[in-house]
C-alpha cells in the first residue's frame, strides 16, 4: 500500500516526507465509504471498483440499497472483499438511505459516493493526509471532474496536476461557492461524530439540494480543507434514479431553511450576508430556468424572492429577459453555457487501470 501524502499549511501544498505517524487508536477504522443504491446496476460495479482500487485500504464500503429492482444490490453482494457490506431497506429515497448509512457507519470519517460516480486511486490517501495536516477541521474535500460514459467504464481522461496539490482552508463556504466550483457529494469526507450530531443529516423525502444544505450546515461548524486536485469524478448525462423529478425552476425547501437559519439571533453577520447573497443568486438561477421554460409567472415570483439582489446587474438582466426575451431565444442563451477553458499547466493523464474486481467464485491470490 502506498503511504498517503502529508500536507502543509493553508494555501501550501501536500508534500511527501515519508510514512505518516500511526493514528492514536489503530483499532479505529479511518473511513466508511457509504453508497446509496437505487437501480444503478449498469454502473455500480465501476463505482465500487474505484473504491476497492484505493491505495489507502483501511476502510469499509457500506452500500445501502434503497429497494432496487434491477439486481444492483446482488452485484454488490457478490464482491469477494470483506470490506464490502450491503444493507437493504424498503424504498424510502436517497436521503433516508444516506441517513441509514451514517447510522451504521463505523469509520472515523464518512465519505459519500453515489453509485455511478468514481474515486481516483489516491482519493482516500490524499484526504487522510489532509486530515492529519489539519486536525482542527471536521470536513475535508477535493476538487472533481465531470465525465460521461456508460456502464463500468472509468473516465476516459482524468486531468490530475503534477506534484503535490495545494490545500485551501474555506472559512465561508457560501462566499467561496459564488467564486466557482468547489466540491460535490462524492468528493467530501466528514467526521462521523459531527454527522451524528446533525441527524437527520439529509432531509427525508427530499432529493434535490439536500446534500448542498448539509455541506452548508457543516461549514457553519467547521472550516473545510479543500484539496486542489480533481480526485473524484461526477458522471453527467445519466438519469438520476434518486431524483424527485422536480422542475428546475421550483425553489427547493432547503433554500428557505437556509435563509431562516442564518437570520437567527447570534449567527455570524459576515457569513449571514454571504449566505443570503448565495440564496438570492440561486433564486436568479431558477428564475432564468423558468424563463427558458416559458414559466414567466414563476420567474417573476423567484425574482421577487431574490429582491435583495436588485442592486446587482444580474437581477435586472434577468428581469429584462422575463419581460422582453422570447422563450426560444432565452433557452438558447441560457443553456449554451460559457466556453470551458483549458486548464493551464494541467496535463491530461490517463486513468490508471483499476484493480480488477474478483468474482465471488475466483480464488483469491
Tab-separated table of N, CA and C in Angstrom, residues 219-293:
chain	number	residue	atom	x	y	z
A	219	UNK	N	-20.420	23.579	7.321
A	219	UNK	CA	-19.481	24.704	7.234
A	219	UNK	C	-19.757	25.765	8.281
A	220	UNK	N	-20.956	25.758	8.870
A	220	UNK	CA	-21.248	26.691	9.964
A	220	UNK	C	-20.600	26.246	11.269
A	221	UNK	N	-20.075	25.010	11.293
A	221	UNK	CA	-19.445	24.465	12.489
A	221	UNK	C	-17.923	24.351	12.372
A	222	UNK	N	-17.423	24.209	11.143
A	222	UNK	CA	-16.010	23.916	10.960
A	222	UNK	C	-15.536	24.456	9.619
A	223	UNK	N	-14.261	24.871	9.532
A	223	UNK	CA	-13.703	25.151	8.209
A	223	UNK	C	-13.626	23.864	7.383
A	224	UNK	N	-13.481	24.019	6.082
A	224	UNK	CA	-13.348	22.890	5.167
A	224	UNK	C	-11.982	22.978	4.504
A	225	UNK	N	-11.214	21.907	4.583
A	225	UNK	CA	-9.912	21.840	3.909
A	225	UNK	C	-10.127	21.236	2.525
A	226	UNK	N	-9.898	22.040	1.489
A	226	UNK	CA	-10.155	21.633	0.110
A	226	UNK	C	-8.840	21.358	-0.605
A	227	UNK	N	-8.708	20.140	-1.130
A	227	UNK	CA	-7.536	19.739	-1.899
A	227	UNK	C	-7.749	20.158	-3.352
A	228	UNK	N	-6.816	20.953	-3.873
A	228	UNK	CA	-6.955	21.428	-5.249
A	228	UNK	C	-6.371	20.410	-6.233
A	229	UNK	N	-6.993	19.256	-6.243
A	229	UNK	CA	-6.702	18.212	-7.226
A	229	UNK	C	-8.007	17.471	-7.481
A	230	UNK	N	-8.357	17.198	-8.727
A	230	UNK	CA	-9.633	16.531	-9.023
A	230	UNK	C	-9.534	15.032	-8.781
A	231	UNK	N	-9.868	14.621	-7.574
A	231	UNK	CA	-9.696	13.227	-7.173
A	231	UNK	C	-11.014	12.464	-7.077
A	232	UNK	N	-12.103	13.065	-7.539
A	232	UNK	CA	-13.390	12.379	-7.636
A	232	UNK	C	-13.994	12.747	-8.981
A	233	UNK	N	-14.855	11.880	-9.483
A	233	UNK	CA	-15.450	12.095	-10.802
A	233	UNK	C	-16.969	11.973	-10.705
A	234	UNK	N	-17.643	12.958	-11.275
A	234	UNK	CA	-19.101	13.049	-11.237
A	234	UNK	C	-19.642	12.734	-12.626
A	235	UNK	N	-20.447	11.681	-12.717
A	235	UNK	CA	-20.995	11.262	-14.002
A	235	UNK	C	-22.197	12.143	-14.366
A	236	UNK	N	-22.185	12.704	-15.557
A	236	UNK	CA	-23.274	13.543	-16.044
A	236	UNK	C	-23.933	12.850	-17.229
A	237	UNK	N	-25.141	13.292	-17.531
A	237	UNK	CA	-25.846	12.750	-18.677
A	237	UNK	C	-26.551	11.444	-18.414
A	238	UNK	N	-26.705	11.084	-17.136
A	238	UNK	CA	-27.415	9.855	-16.766
A	238	UNK	C	-28.625	10.237	-15.941
A	239	UNK	N	-29.771	9.675	-16.283
A	239	UNK	CA	-30.974	9.946	-15.492
A	239	UNK	C	-30.741	9.517	-14.061
A	240	UNK	N	-31.053	10.413	-13.123
A	240	UNK	CA	-30.812	10.142	-11.709
A	240	UNK	C	-31.992	9.398	-11.124
A	241	UNK	N	-31.787	8.115	-10.830
A	241	UNK	CA	-32.879	7.306	-10.285
A	241	UNK	C	-33.315	7.770	-8.917
A	242	UNK	N	-32.483	8.575	-8.242
A	242	UNK	CA	-32.802	9.005	-6.890
A	242	UNK	C	-33.373	10.415	-6.851
A	243	UNK	N	-33.559	11.042	-8.005
A	243	UNK	CA	-34.069	12.408	-8.007
A	243	UNK	C	-35.563	12.412	-7.783
A	244	UNK	N	-36.090	13.597	-7.446
A	244	UNK	CA	-37.507	13.689	-7.127
A	244	UNK	C	-38.332	14.198	-8.290
A	245	UNK	N	-37.728	14.404	-9.472
A	245	UNK	CA	-38.475	14.818	-10.634
A	245	UNK	C	-38.966	16.255	-10.574
A	246	UNK	N	-38.407	17.095	-9.720
A	246	UNK	CA	-38.861	18.468	-9.594
A	246	UNK	C	-38.482	19.259	-10.835
A	247	UNK	N	-39.230	20.331	-11.087
A	247	UNK	CA	-38.887	21.234	-12.167
A	247	UNK	C	-37.715	22.111	-11.726
A	248	UNK	N	-36.788	22.450	-12.650
A	248	UNK	CA	-35.582	23.192	-12.243
A	248	UNK	C	-35.862	24.606	-11.792
A	249	UNK	N	-37.091	25.128	-12.007
A	249	UNK	CA	-37.385	26.485	-11.560
A	249	UNK	C	-38.182	26.521	-10.255
A	250	UNK	N	-38.420	25.372	-9.666
A	250	UNK	CA	-39.120	25.320	-8.382
A	250	UNK	C	-38.085	25.419	-7.257
A	251	UNK	N	-38.205	26.433	-6.440
A	251	UNK	CA	-37.221	26.639	-5.381
A	251	UNK	C	-37.302	25.505	-4.368
A	252	UNK	N	-36.200	24.801	-4.117
A	252	UNK	CA	-36.241	23.703	-3.155
A	252	UNK	C	-36.393	24.230	-1.739
A	253	UNK	N	-37.007	23.455	-0.862
A	253	UNK	CA	-37.258	23.921	0.513
A	253	UNK	C	-35.993	24.277	1.279
A	254	UNK	N	-34.868	23.681	0.940
A	254	UNK	CA	-33.662	23.937	1.736
A	254	UNK	C	-33.201	25.385	1.623
A	255	UNK	N	-33.541	26.069	0.525
A	255	UNK	CA	-33.126	27.462	0.385
A	255	UNK	C	-33.841	28.327	1.423
A	256	UNK	N	-35.141	28.071	1.626
A	256	UNK	CA	-35.871	28.804	2.670
A	256	UNK	C	-35.339	28.473	4.054
A	257	UNK	N	-34.974	27.215	4.269
A	257	UNK	CA	-34.409	26.845	5.576
A	257	UNK	C	-33.065	27.540	5.795
A	258	UNK	N	-32.274	27.659	4.739
A	258	UNK	CA	-31.008	28.380	4.849
A	258	UNK	C	-31.248	29.828	5.267
A	259	UNK	N	-32.211	30.490	4.621
A	259	UNK	CA	-32.494	31.884	4.964
A	259	UNK	C	-32.930	32.011	6.421
A	260	UNK	N	-33.797	31.122	6.878
A	260	UNK	CA	-34.268	31.198	8.268
A	260	UNK	C	-33.123	30.954	9.242
A	261	UNK	N	-32.265	30.000	8.924
A	261	UNK	CA	-31.196	29.637	9.846
A	261	UNK	C	-30.202	30.782	10.016
A	262	UNK	N	-29.826	31.408	8.908
A	262	UNK	CA	-28.787	32.440	9.021
A	262	UNK	C	-29.346	33.760	9.558
A	263	UNK	N	-30.666	33.925	9.555
A	263	UNK	CA	-31.265	35.137	10.115
A	263	UNK	C	-31.489	35.026	11.617
A	264	UNK	N	-31.228	33.853	12.168
A	264	UNK	CA	-31.454	33.652	13.600
A	264	UNK	C	-30.474	34.487	14.412
A	265	UNK	N	-30.898	34.852	15.616
A	265	UNK	CA	-30.071	35.655	16.506
A	265	UNK	C	-28.757	34.911	16.813
A	266	UNK	N	-27.671	35.635	16.781
A	266	UNK	CA	-26.380	35.069	17.122
A	266	UNK	C	-25.595	34.531	15.942
A	267	UNK	N	-26.206	34.473	14.747
A	267	UNK	CA	-25.470	33.972	13.591
A	267	UNK	C	-24.434	35.014	13.163
A	268	UNK	N	-23.256	34.543	12.756
A	268	UNK	CA	-22.167	35.426	12.352
A	268	UNK	C	-22.642	36.384	11.249
A	269	UNK	N	-22.621	37.696	11.468
A	269	UNK	CA	-23.138	38.641	10.468
A	269	UNK	C	-22.441	38.555	9.123
A	270	UNK	N	-21.131	38.328	9.125
A	270	UNK	CA	-20.413	38.247	7.855
A	270	UNK	C	-20.894	37.044	7.044
A	271	UNK	N	-21.024	35.908	7.702
A	271	UNK	CA	-21.499	34.721	6.997
A	271	UNK	C	-22.970	34.850	6.629
A	272	UNK	N	-23.728	35.575	7.439
A	272	UNK	CA	-25.137	35.802	7.100
A	272	UNK	C	-25.246	36.523	5.756
A	273	UNK	N	-24.445	37.561	5.569
A	273	UNK	CA	-24.507	38.318	4.314
A	273	UNK	C	-24.189	37.437	3.113
A	274	UNK	N	-23.140	36.653	3.209
A	274	UNK	CA	-22.772	35.816	2.064
A	274	UNK	C	-23.799	34.716	1.831
A	275	UNK	N	-24.368	34.142	2.904
A	275	UNK	CA	-25.371	33.092	2.732
A	275	UNK	C	-26.641	33.637	2.075
A	276	UNK	N	-27.078	34.818	2.503
A	276	UNK	CA	-28.276	35.410	1.901
A	276	UNK	C	-28.011	35.799	0.452
A	277	UNK	N	-26.820	36.262	0.176
A	277	UNK	CA	-26.481	36.594	-1.209
A	277	UNK	C	-26.477	35.336	-2.069
A	278	UNK	N	-25.947	34.248	-1.536
A	278	UNK	CA	-25.973	32.987	-2.274
A	278	UNK	C	-27.405	32.547	-2.538
A	279	UNK	N	-28.280	32.632	-1.529
A	279	UNK	CA	-29.677	32.239	-1.717
A	279	UNK	C	-30.318	33.068	-2.816
A	280	UNK	N	-30.020	34.371	-2.863
A	280	UNK	CA	-30.569	35.212	-3.919
A	280	UNK	C	-30.044	34.796	-5.294
A	281	UNK	N	-28.760	34.476	-5.374
A	281	UNK	CA	-28.205	34.070	-6.665
A	281	UNK	C	-28.793	32.746	-7.132
A	282	UNK	N	-29.049	31.824	-6.193
A	282	UNK	CA	-29.723	30.580	-6.555
A	282	UNK	C	-31.130	30.877	-7.077
A	283	UNK	N	-31.820	31.842	-6.448
A	283	UNK	CA	-33.135	32.239	-6.929
A	283	UNK	C	-33.083	32.799	-8.340
A	284	UNK	N	-32.048	33.578	-8.648
A	284	UNK	CA	-31.905	34.102	-10.007
A	284	UNK	C	-31.616	32.983	-11.006
A	285	UNK	N	-30.826	32.005	-10.595
A	285	UNK	CA	-30.596	30.852	-11.469
A	285	UNK	C	-31.911	30.179	-11.827
A	286	UNK	N	-32.752	29.956	-10.820
A	286	UNK	CA	-34.027	29.283	-11.063
A	286	UNK	C	-34.980	30.163	-11.856
A	287	UNK	N	-34.929	31.477	-11.649
A	287	UNK	CA	-35.754	32.388	-12.447
A	287	UNK	C	-35.381	32.278	-13.918
A	288	UNK	N	-34.115	32.157	-14.208
A	288	UNK	CA	-33.688	32.033	-15.603
A	288	UNK	C	-34.128	30.701	-16.203
A	289	UNK	N	-34.094	29.645	-15.399
A	289	UNK	CA	-34.616	28.364	-15.886
A	289	UNK	C	-36.113	28.477	-16.200
A	290	UNK	N	-36.834	29.203	-15.347
A	290	UNK	CA	-38.266	29.387	-15.581
A	290	UNK	C	-38.513	30.169	-16.870
A	291	UNK	N	-37.708	31.196	-17.130
A	291	UNK	CA	-37.846	31.971	-18.364
A	291	UNK	C	-37.626	31.071	-19.571
A	292	UNK	N	-36.577	30.254	-19.528
A	292	UNK	CA	-36.267	29.360	-20.642
A	292	UNK	C	-37.376	28.342	-20.885
A	293	UNK	N	-38.111	27.999	-19.815
A	293	UNK	CA	-39.207	27.036	-19.944
A	293	UNK	C	-40.535	27.705	-20.251
